[in-house]
Short mmCIF file of C-alpha atoms in Angstrom, two decimals:
data_model
loop_
_atom_site.label_atom_id
_atom_site.label_comp_id
_atom_site.label_asym_id
_atom_site.label_seq_id
_atom_site.Cartn_x
_atom_site.Cartn_y
_atom_site.Cartn_z
CA MET A 193 -62.15 -82.62 -28.23
CA THR A 194 -62.02 -82.03 -24.43
CA ILE A 195 -65.86 -81.77 -24.19
CA ALA A 196 -66.30 -84.82 -26.42
CA ILE A 197 -64.09 -87.00 -24.17
CA VAL A 198 -65.70 -85.77 -20.93
CA VAL A 199 -69.20 -86.28 -22.39
CA LEU A 200 -68.09 -89.78 -23.17
CA MET A 201 -66.98 -90.57 -19.78
CA LEU A 202 -70.11 -89.13 -18.25
CA ILE A 203 -72.17 -91.39 -20.43
CA GLY A 204 -70.02 -94.24 -19.59
CA TYR A 205 -70.51 -93.47 -15.67
CA ALA A 206 -74.15 -93.24 -16.11
CA LEU A 207 -74.43 -96.53 -17.81
CA ILE A 208 -72.19 -98.14 -15.03
CA CYS A 209 -74.71 -96.62 -12.50
CA VAL A 210 -77.80 -98.17 -14.16
CA GLU A 211 -76.18 -101.64 -14.93
CA HIS A 212 -78.87 -103.34 -12.89
CA ILE A 213 -81.56 -101.77 -15.28
CA THR A 214 -79.84 -101.97 -18.69
CA HIS A 215 -78.10 -105.30 -17.88
CA LEU A 216 -75.18 -103.95 -20.00
CA ASN A 217 -72.05 -105.28 -18.23
CA LYS A 218 -70.20 -102.31 -16.65
CA ALA A 219 -66.94 -104.05 -17.50
CA THR A 220 -67.74 -103.74 -21.24
CA VAL A 221 -68.88 -100.06 -20.85
CA ALA A 222 -65.57 -99.11 -18.91
CA MET A 223 -63.41 -100.75 -21.48
CA PHE A 224 -65.10 -99.31 -24.38
CA CYS A 225 -65.05 -95.73 -23.01
CA GLY A 226 -61.45 -96.09 -22.04
CA VAL A 227 -60.34 -97.32 -25.15
CA VAL A 228 -62.28 -94.80 -27.12
CA GLY A 229 -61.10 -92.00 -24.89
CA TRP A 230 -57.55 -92.83 -25.55
CA VAL A 231 -58.04 -93.01 -29.30
CA LEU A 232 -59.64 -89.54 -29.50
CA PHE A 233 -56.80 -88.32 -27.27
CA MET A 234 -54.30 -89.86 -29.53
CA CYS A 235 -55.84 -87.91 -32.47
CA THR A 236 -55.76 -84.53 -30.89
CA GLY A 237 -53.23 -85.09 -28.12
CA THR A 238 -50.83 -82.41 -29.36
CA SER A 239 -52.72 -79.40 -27.89
CA PHE A 240 -52.87 -81.34 -24.42
CA ILE A 241 -49.10 -82.31 -24.37
CA GLN A 242 -48.10 -78.71 -25.00
CA VAL A 243 -49.91 -77.59 -21.92
CA LEU A 244 -49.28 -80.55 -19.41
CA HIS A 245 -46.01 -81.91 -20.70
CA ALA A 246 -44.45 -79.01 -22.92
CA GLN A 247 -40.86 -79.34 -21.33
CA GLU A 248 -40.88 -83.08 -21.45
CA PHE A 249 -41.87 -82.92 -25.06
CA LEU A 250 -39.19 -80.55 -25.90
CA ASP A 251 -36.61 -82.85 -24.22
CA TYR A 252 -38.00 -85.59 -26.18
CA LEU A 253 -37.80 -83.75 -29.52
CA ASN A 254 -33.98 -82.88 -28.63
CA GLY A 255 -34.05 -80.20 -31.33
CA ALA A 256 -35.72 -82.14 -33.95
CA PRO A 257 -38.55 -80.58 -35.89
CA TYR A 258 -42.21 -81.17 -34.62
CA THR A 259 -44.11 -83.67 -36.50
CA LEU A 260 -47.46 -85.16 -35.79
CA GLU A 261 -45.83 -88.74 -35.90
CA ALA A 262 -43.48 -87.40 -33.10
CA SER A 263 -46.41 -86.11 -31.04
CA LYS A 264 -48.09 -89.54 -31.23
CA GLN A 265 -44.78 -91.46 -30.46
CA PHE A 266 -44.36 -89.33 -27.33
CA ILE A 267 -47.89 -90.02 -26.11
CA ALA A 268 -47.60 -93.70 -26.75
CA SER A 269 -43.98 -94.20 -25.20
CA HIS A 270 -43.93 -91.44 -22.38
CA ILE A 271 -47.62 -90.80 -21.26
CA PHE A 272 -49.63 -94.05 -22.03
CA LEU A 273 -47.09 -96.45 -20.87
CA GLN A 274 -46.66 -94.54 -17.57
CA HIS A 275 -50.19 -94.98 -16.88
CA PHE A 276 -50.31 -98.50 -18.12
CA GLY A 277 -47.50 -99.48 -15.82
CA GLN A 278 -49.72 -98.55 -12.74
CA MET A 279 -52.68 -100.26 -14.14
CA GLY A 280 -50.74 -103.46 -14.99
CA SER A 281 -49.24 -103.78 -11.48
CA ILE A 282 -52.84 -103.55 -10.08
CA VAL A 283 -54.21 -106.20 -12.38
CA LEU A 284 -51.13 -108.68 -11.76
CA TYR A 285 -51.65 -108.24 -8.08
CA VAL A 286 -55.27 -109.14 -8.29
CA LEU A 287 -54.45 -112.05 -10.68
CA ALA A 288 -51.93 -113.39 -8.09
CA THR A 289 -54.37 -113.21 -5.12
CA MET A 290 -57.15 -115.04 -7.21
CA ALA A 291 -54.80 -117.59 -8.12
CA ILE A 292 -53.99 -118.08 -4.45
CA VAL A 293 -57.53 -118.23 -3.49
CA GLU A 294 -57.91 -120.88 -6.34
CA VAL A 295 -55.25 -122.99 -4.76
CA LEU A 296 -56.78 -122.78 -1.31
CA LEU A 297 -60.08 -123.74 -2.43
CA ASN A 298 -58.98 -126.39 -4.59
CA ASN A 299 -57.43 -128.01 -1.42
CA GLU A 300 -60.50 -127.43 0.66
CA CYS A 301 -58.74 -125.26 3.04
CA PHE A 302 -61.90 -123.48 4.04
CA ASN A 303 -64.04 -126.62 4.50
CA PHE A 304 -63.64 -126.17 8.42
CA LEU A 305 -65.94 -122.97 8.14
CA LYS A 306 -68.80 -125.36 7.41
CA THR A 307 -68.47 -126.99 10.48
CA TRP A 308 -67.66 -123.87 12.59
CA LEU A 309 -70.69 -122.12 11.26
CA ARG A 310 -73.35 -124.91 11.21
CA SER A 311 -75.70 -124.02 14.12
CA GLN A 312 -79.26 -122.97 14.60
CA ASN A 313 -78.05 -120.33 17.05
CA THR A 314 -78.47 -117.02 15.21
CA ASP A 315 -75.77 -115.12 17.20
CA HIS A 316 -73.38 -117.99 16.58
CA VAL A 317 -73.78 -118.19 12.79
CA LEU A 318 -74.23 -114.35 12.33
CA TRP A 319 -71.42 -113.00 14.32
CA LEU A 320 -68.93 -115.83 13.60
CA THR A 321 -69.58 -115.39 10.01
CA VAL A 322 -68.97 -111.69 10.15
CA LEU A 323 -65.70 -112.22 12.13
CA VAL A 324 -64.51 -114.86 9.62
CA THR A 325 -65.46 -112.61 6.64
CA PHE A 326 -63.75 -109.59 8.15
CA THR A 327 -60.54 -111.52 8.85
CA ILE A 328 -60.20 -113.15 5.41
CA SER A 329 -61.21 -109.98 3.42
CA ALA A 330 -58.59 -108.12 5.19
CA ASN A 331 -55.95 -110.37 3.60
CA LEU A 332 -57.78 -111.25 0.24
CA ASP A 333 -59.86 -109.13 -1.96
CA ASN A 334 -63.47 -108.47 -0.90
CA LEU A 335 -65.02 -110.09 -3.97
CA SER A 336 -63.44 -113.44 -3.62
CA THR A 337 -64.32 -113.40 0.18
CA THR A 338 -67.79 -112.49 -0.47
CA VAL A 339 -68.30 -115.28 -3.16
CA MET A 340 -66.77 -117.90 -1.05
CA MET A 341 -68.70 -117.06 2.16
CA LEU A 342 -72.17 -116.93 0.08
CA MET A 343 -71.20 -120.42 -1.01
CA VAL A 344 -70.63 -121.62 2.43
CA MET A 345 -73.90 -119.95 3.59
CA ARG A 346 -75.90 -121.71 0.80
CA ARG A 347 -74.74 -125.10 2.14
CA ILE A 348 -75.65 -124.14 5.87
CA LEU A 349 -78.86 -122.06 5.77
CA ARG A 350 -82.07 -123.40 4.22
CA SER A 351 -84.14 -120.24 4.03
CA GLN A 352 -83.41 -117.65 1.32
CA ARG A 353 -84.64 -114.72 3.43
CA GLN A 354 -82.20 -115.75 6.17
CA ARG A 355 -79.40 -116.02 3.63
CA GLN A 356 -80.20 -112.59 2.24
CA TYR A 357 -79.83 -110.94 5.74
CA VAL A 358 -76.57 -112.78 6.58
CA GLY A 359 -75.27 -112.04 3.11
CA ALA A 360 -76.05 -108.43 3.65
CA ALA A 361 -73.71 -108.56 6.70
CA ILE A 362 -71.10 -110.55 4.63
CA VAL A 363 -70.87 -107.72 2.20
CA ILE A 364 -70.60 -105.04 4.77
CA ALA A 365 -67.84 -106.93 6.59
CA ALA A 366 -66.00 -107.67 3.47
CA ASN A 367 -66.07 -103.93 2.27
CA ALA A 368 -65.16 -102.69 5.69
CA ALA A 369 -62.31 -104.99 6.28
CA GLY A 370 -61.00 -104.68 2.74
CA MET A 371 -60.64 -100.84 3.24
CA PHE A 372 -58.38 -100.85 6.29
CA THR A 373 -55.34 -102.77 4.98
CA VAL A 374 -53.53 -101.87 1.86
CA ILE A 375 -53.82 -105.41 0.29
CA GLY A 376 -57.45 -106.01 1.10
CA ASP A 377 -59.13 -104.00 -1.67
CA ILE A 378 -58.35 -102.64 -5.13
CA SER A 379 -59.07 -99.05 -3.86
CA SER A 380 -56.74 -99.35 -0.89
CA LEU A 381 -54.08 -100.97 -3.18
CA LEU A 382 -54.42 -98.04 -5.68
CA ILE A 383 -53.97 -95.58 -2.73
CA TRP A 384 -50.80 -97.37 -1.51
CA THR A 385 -49.21 -97.79 -4.91
CA LYS A 386 -49.53 -94.22 -5.62
CA GLY A 387 -47.52 -93.49 -2.50
CA ALA A 388 -50.33 -91.72 -0.60
CA VAL A 389 -50.12 -93.86 2.43
CA THR A 390 -47.85 -96.29 4.26
CA PRO A 391 -49.22 -99.63 5.35
CA THR A 392 -48.79 -99.16 9.13
CA ASN A 393 -50.13 -95.82 9.31
CA TYR A 394 -53.02 -96.71 7.02
CA THR A 395 -54.03 -99.70 8.91
CA GLY A 396 -53.70 -97.93 12.34
CA SER A 397 -55.84 -95.11 11.11
CA LEU A 398 -58.75 -97.12 9.82
CA ALA A 399 -58.76 -100.21 11.91
CA LEU A 400 -61.19 -99.06 14.53
CA SER A 401 -63.54 -97.34 11.98
CA ALA A 402 -63.49 -100.62 10.21
CA VAL A 403 -64.75 -102.44 13.06
CA VAL A 404 -67.34 -99.82 13.98
CA ALA A 405 -68.61 -99.80 10.30
CA THR A 406 -69.16 -103.63 10.60
CA VAL A 407 -70.48 -104.09 14.11
CA ILE A 408 -73.28 -101.41 13.97
CA PRO A 409 -74.98 -102.58 10.70
CA THR A 410 -74.52 -106.38 11.84
CA PHE A 411 -76.51 -105.36 15.21
CA PHE A 412 -79.43 -104.15 13.12
CA ILE A 413 -79.39 -107.15 10.91
CA ARG A 414 -79.40 -109.51 14.12
CA ARG A 415 -82.69 -107.68 14.99
CA ALA A 416 -84.37 -108.80 11.82
CA LEU A 417 -83.44 -112.52 12.20
CA PRO A 418 -85.20 -115.14 14.46
CA GLU A 419 -83.57 -116.68 17.37
CA ARG A 420 -83.21 -120.02 15.63
CA LEU A 421 -82.16 -120.54 12.00
CA ASP A 422 -83.37 -123.09 9.41
CA ILE A 423 -80.19 -125.03 8.59
CA GLU A 424 -79.53 -127.68 6.03
CA ARG A 425 -78.62 -131.22 6.89
CA PRO A 426 -74.98 -131.77 6.38
CA THR A 427 -74.02 -133.94 3.36
CA TYR A 428 -70.87 -136.14 3.24
CA SER A 429 -69.08 -137.00 0.18
CA PHE A 430 -66.07 -139.45 -0.31
CA ARG A 431 -63.70 -138.29 -2.88
CA GLY A 432 -60.89 -140.99 -2.44
CA GLU A 433 -58.18 -141.23 0.28
CA ASP A 434 -55.53 -139.60 -1.86
CA SER A 435 -57.51 -136.55 -2.46
CA VAL A 436 -58.06 -135.48 1.13
CA LEU A 437 -55.44 -133.45 2.68
CA LYS A 438 -54.78 -133.58 6.43
CA ILE A 439 -55.57 -130.66 8.69
CA TRP A 440 -51.91 -129.91 9.09
CA GLN A 441 -51.23 -129.78 5.23
CA ARG A 442 -54.19 -127.37 4.73
CA ALA A 443 -52.78 -125.34 7.70
CA ILE A 444 -49.42 -125.01 6.06
CA LEU A 445 -51.08 -123.67 2.81
CA MET A 446 -53.06 -121.06 4.48
CA VAL A 447 -50.15 -119.95 6.80
CA LEU A 448 -47.99 -119.58 3.64
CA ALA A 449 -50.84 -117.66 1.76
CA PHE A 450 -51.87 -115.32 4.47
CA GLY A 451 -48.49 -114.88 6.02
CA GLY A 452 -46.98 -114.14 2.72
CA LEU A 453 -49.62 -111.45 1.79
CA TRP A 454 -48.85 -109.77 5.01
CA PHE A 455 -45.31 -109.76 4.11
CA VAL A 456 -45.86 -107.89 0.83
CA PRO A 457 -45.73 -104.40 2.20
CA THR A 458 -42.56 -105.21 3.87
CA PHE A 459 -41.19 -106.81 0.57
CA HIS A 460 -42.27 -103.58 -1.08
CA ARG A 461 -40.30 -101.41 1.56
CA ILE A 462 -37.24 -103.40 1.45
CA THR A 463 -36.75 -104.03 -2.26
CA LEU A 464 -38.71 -101.03 -3.60
CA LEU A 465 -40.04 -103.50 -6.12
CA PRO A 466 -43.92 -103.19 -7.06
CA PRO A 467 -46.22 -105.00 -4.83
CA PHE A 468 -47.42 -107.41 -7.44
CA LEU A 469 -43.88 -109.02 -7.62
CA GLY A 470 -44.35 -109.86 -3.90
CA ALA A 471 -47.76 -111.33 -4.55
CA LEU A 472 -46.29 -113.35 -7.25
CA CYS A 473 -43.62 -114.54 -5.04
CA VAL A 474 -46.31 -115.68 -2.46
CA LEU A 475 -48.04 -117.50 -5.28
CA GLY A 476 -44.94 -119.35 -6.30
CA VAL A 477 -44.24 -120.48 -2.76
CA VAL A 478 -48.00 -121.56 -2.31
CA TRP A 479 -47.83 -123.44 -5.77
CA VAL A 480 -44.64 -125.28 -4.82
CA ALA A 481 -46.23 -126.42 -1.42
CA ASN A 482 -49.33 -127.44 -3.21
CA GLU A 483 -47.46 -129.54 -5.69
CA VAL A 484 -45.35 -131.14 -2.85
CA ILE A 485 -48.37 -131.88 -0.59
CA ASN A 486 -50.46 -133.23 -3.47
CA ILE A 487 -47.53 -135.23 -4.75
CA HIS A 488 -49.47 -138.66 -4.10
CA ARG A 489 -52.52 -137.21 -5.85
CA ILE A 490 -50.45 -136.07 -8.93
CA LYS A 491 -49.01 -139.35 -9.32
CA SER A 492 -52.25 -141.26 -9.01
CA GLU A 493 -55.31 -141.06 -11.02
CA GLN A 494 -57.14 -139.10 -8.45
CA PRO A 495 -58.43 -135.82 -9.75
CA GLN A 496 -56.21 -132.85 -9.20
CA THR A 497 -58.83 -130.26 -9.11
CA ILE A 498 -62.31 -130.22 -7.16
CA SER A 499 -65.47 -129.91 -9.24
CA MET A 500 -66.82 -126.45 -8.24
CA GLY A 501 -68.77 -123.50 -9.76
CA ARG A 502 -66.90 -121.11 -11.80
CA SER A 503 -68.56 -118.04 -10.29
CA LEU A 504 -65.56 -116.92 -8.26
CA GLN A 505 -63.30 -116.89 -11.34
CA TYR A 506 -65.89 -115.39 -13.62
CA GLU A 507 -66.72 -112.57 -11.28
CA VAL A 508 -63.18 -111.73 -10.45
CA LEU A 509 -62.13 -111.69 -14.12
CA GLN A 510 -64.92 -109.27 -14.69
CA VAL A 511 -63.81 -106.96 -11.90
CA ILE A 512 -60.17 -107.05 -13.48
CA MET A 513 -61.37 -106.10 -16.89
CA TYR A 514 -63.65 -103.37 -15.22
CA THR A 515 -60.61 -102.02 -13.38
CA VAL A 516 -58.65 -101.86 -16.58
CA GLY A 517 -61.33 -99.96 -18.29
CA ALA A 518 -61.83 -97.60 -15.22
CA CYS A 519 -58.19 -96.86 -15.06
CA LEU A 520 -58.11 -96.02 -18.76
CA CYS A 521 -60.92 -93.72 -18.35
CA VAL A 522 -59.59 -91.80 -15.34
CA ASP A 523 -56.12 -91.73 -16.94
CA VAL A 524 -57.43 -89.94 -20.03
CA LEU A 525 -59.41 -87.67 -17.95
CA ILE A 526 -55.94 -86.73 -16.15
CA GLU A 527 -54.34 -85.93 -19.38
CA ILE A 528 -57.00 -83.65 -20.81
CA GLY A 529 -56.88 -81.62 -17.57
CA ALA A 530 -60.27 -82.56 -16.20
CA MET A 531 -58.99 -83.72 -12.97
CA ARG A 532 -57.16 -80.51 -12.37
CA ALA A 533 -60.35 -78.62 -13.04
CA ALA A 534 -62.38 -80.83 -10.78
CA SER A 535 -59.81 -80.32 -7.85
CA GLY A 536 -59.96 -76.44 -8.30
CA TRP A 537 -63.69 -76.53 -8.25
CA LEU A 538 -63.83 -78.92 -5.25
CA ASP A 539 -61.22 -76.57 -3.43
CA ALA A 540 -63.28 -73.44 -4.14
CA ASN A 541 -66.80 -74.76 -3.38
CA ILE A 542 -66.29 -77.61 -0.78
CA HIS A 543 -62.91 -77.19 0.81
CA SER A 544 -63.38 -79.82 3.52
CA THR A 545 -61.96 -83.33 3.32
CA TYR A 546 -64.78 -84.73 5.50
CA LEU A 547 -67.47 -83.06 3.39
CA LEU A 548 -65.82 -84.31 0.43
CA SER A 549 -65.60 -87.93 1.44
CA ILE A 550 -69.42 -87.71 2.37
CA VAL A 551 -70.17 -86.73 -1.03
CA LEU A 552 -67.92 -89.33 -2.57
CA GLY A 553 -69.73 -91.98 -0.08
CA LEU A 554 -73.13 -91.02 -1.24
CA LEU A 555 -72.18 -91.21 -4.98
CA SER A 556 -70.64 -94.72 -4.17
CA ALA A 557 -74.07 -95.91 -3.24
CA VAL A 558 -75.31 -95.79 -6.81
CA MET A 559 -71.87 -95.85 -8.68
CA ASP A 560 -69.27 -98.61 -8.09
CA ASN A 561 -66.73 -97.46 -5.37
CA ILE A 562 -63.74 -98.62 -7.58
CA VAL A 563 -64.17 -95.99 -10.17
CA LEU A 564 -64.93 -93.13 -7.61
CA VAL A 565 -62.19 -93.89 -5.25
CA LEU A 566 -59.82 -94.28 -8.47
CA SER A 567 -61.21 -90.80 -9.51
CA GLY A 568 -60.64 -89.26 -5.91
CA VAL A 569 -57.08 -90.63 -5.76
CA ASN A 570 -56.06 -88.92 -9.06
CA ILE A 571 -57.95 -85.62 -8.51
CA TYR A 572 -55.37 -84.53 -6.20
CA PRO A 573 -51.43 -85.17 -6.07
CA VAL A 574 -49.57 -86.38 -3.12
CA LEU A 575 -48.10 -83.09 -1.72
CA THR A 576 -44.54 -82.58 -0.19
CA PRO A 577 -44.21 -80.82 3.19
CA ALA A 578 -42.84 -77.73 1.19
CA GLU A 579 -46.09 -77.60 -0.92
CA ALA A 580 -48.50 -78.07 2.03
CA VAL A 581 -48.44 -74.42 3.10
CA THR A 582 -51.88 -74.29 4.63
CA PRO A 583 -53.78 -76.69 7.08
CA TYR A 584 -56.13 -77.66 4.39
CA LEU A 585 -53.34 -78.71 2.05
CA GLU A 586 -51.61 -80.87 4.86
CA ASN A 587 -54.53 -83.30 4.26
CA PHE A 588 -52.98 -84.16 0.92
CA LEU A 589 -49.58 -85.05 2.45
CA GLN A 590 -48.69 -88.67 2.57
CA ASN A 591 -50.82 -90.36 5.17
CA GLY A 592 -53.07 -87.19 5.06
CA GLN A 593 -56.75 -87.25 6.07
CA TYR A 594 -57.99 -87.09 2.50
CA TRP A 595 -56.47 -90.25 1.42
CA HIS A 596 -57.89 -92.19 4.47
CA LEU A 597 -61.38 -90.66 4.35
CA ILE A 598 -62.04 -91.41 0.50
CA SER A 599 -61.14 -94.94 1.15
CA LEU A 600 -63.47 -95.14 4.33
CA SER A 601 -66.25 -93.39 2.64
CA GLY A 602 -65.97 -94.95 -0.68
CA ASN A 603 -66.09 -98.47 0.61
CA ILE A 604 -68.70 -98.05 3.41
CA GLY A 605 -70.67 -95.58 1.31
CA GLY A 606 -70.80 -98.31 -1.34
CA CYS A 607 -72.69 -100.57 1.00
CA LEU A 608 -75.71 -98.08 1.37
CA LEU A 609 -77.13 -99.76 -1.71
CA PRO A 610 -76.07 -103.26 -3.13
CA ILE A 611 -75.16 -101.87 -6.43
CA GLY A 612 -72.23 -99.66 -4.81
CA SER A 613 -69.81 -102.63 -4.64
CA VAL A 614 -68.94 -105.67 -6.70
CA ALA A 615 -69.46 -107.72 -3.26
CA GLY A 616 -73.20 -106.41 -3.34
CA LEU A 617 -73.69 -107.15 -6.90
CA ALA A 618 -72.59 -110.70 -6.32
CA LEU A 619 -75.06 -111.00 -3.45
CA MET A 620 -77.78 -109.60 -5.76
CA LYS A 621 -77.14 -112.33 -8.31
CA SER A 622 -76.53 -115.11 -5.75
CA GLU A 623 -79.72 -114.60 -3.54
CA GLU A 624 -81.99 -112.50 -5.68
CA VAL A 625 -81.52 -109.45 -3.33
CA THR A 626 -83.22 -106.25 -4.76
CA ILE A 627 -82.25 -102.75 -4.46
CA TRP A 628 -85.69 -101.93 -2.60
CA TRP A 629 -85.25 -104.71 -0.21
CA TRP A 630 -81.82 -103.51 0.65
CA PHE A 631 -82.89 -99.89 1.08
CA ARG A 632 -85.73 -100.78 3.35
CA ARG A 633 -83.85 -103.35 5.58
CA ILE A 634 -80.16 -102.50 5.46
CA THR A 635 -79.46 -99.07 4.27
CA LEU A 636 -80.36 -97.35 7.53
CA GLY A 637 -78.10 -99.26 9.65
CA THR A 638 -75.28 -99.03 7.22
CA PHE A 639 -75.57 -95.28 7.21
CA PHE A 640 -75.58 -94.99 10.80
CA GLY A 641 -72.52 -97.24 10.94
CA TRP A 642 -70.86 -95.20 8.36
CA LEU A 643 -71.39 -91.82 10.47
CA CYS A 644 -70.10 -93.63 13.59
CA ALA A 645 -67.10 -94.79 11.63
CA LEU A 646 -66.29 -91.16 10.50
CA GLY A 647 -66.70 -90.13 14.14
CA THR A 648 -64.38 -92.79 15.16
CA TYR A 649 -61.73 -91.91 12.70
CA PHE A 650 -62.02 -88.28 13.87
CA LEU A 651 -61.37 -89.40 17.42
CA VAL A 652 -58.47 -91.55 16.39
CA ASP A 653 -56.95 -88.92 14.10
CA SER A 654 -57.35 -86.13 16.85
CA PHE A 655 -56.15 -87.93 19.97
CA LEU A 656 -54.37 -91.16 19.20
CA ARG A 657 -52.19 -90.21 16.28
#
């Protein structure tokens, strides 16, 4: 049965890689493979639990005779629910941040970006767009940030070719910024919730690398753009006096949202409660403030929501379902011992965290970085100082090199091609960007930026930490 489950997962991973060809939604593939994998495991899980959970199973039986029903109950209550708890915390966190973004967008808190970015000067538009994207993505998830910034660019730039280049810079900045904070991306959130890193050390180790990985590709993109951009004429709409918030009201909502999300790591450290509870707390505060600020709109007949496309919600929900499916797939591979076998092979044949991260980054170019980072996180456990008896094993301590490098290479390597990240796929759908176009115009600069980011991390890790 081990072979059947591994083959099923390999087929699923292959279908995820060629989603742009088959047009078979990767969330559907991941969910199907994850559910079927756990069904197969449940049918023949006795042999696995006797190897990986032998003592726990004996304690669970407590002297009672072994039965097939008892083994299934043990799998359901002690194995599956443990994995489901981690997966559920990730999903709830993403849902909370998605709702926060929805409240901010509904109150037009980001409308000032259209004014800030509207210019024919290429340097002004490109570099300010990258800066704004980098700042927002470090606080919110990179998909929400990318979709929002692409919507802004559609209202500013007339030329699709220019939007493609600026959109590529947005994707790279969103992925780079998302990887250097524990709340900026699903992959970094997974690493944090596993206990592999602490927020301050993680950000301090990767901040400079994230900046380098953003600036260098943007410099190459700038060379491909003209000095003057073709911009759209501004349009004005009147939605009613009660529906327009004052600047200070929007500022309050943004400070509560971003300040609250930055407080989540501190909330977790003080209370030891899961991060998603902190995010839900922030959502509650933002929601209450939204109700108070919009009290006149609520009491009147003014619309309480802004008419807008649902691409953001649809894309994020797809990412959530894909994450659930990917977690199910990886968890069942852990329980059949495949991850342990993979770590043994990597130790024997690669035995280098830098080389391992480069391999993972190259794979991220063709396979979504979420599933790869998720796999990389679960191949190795977080070691204690007593277990790290060699210099190589010290890389797997809390805040070790391995955890930083798989996040760096997984996110930046995922930008080598647009199919390597959900942000890149959003750009492909929005601006009709093709893989060949990206490969010819963006990949080389991104690859150079990735290598420079790895070099920057090496210097920071060697001399500044």
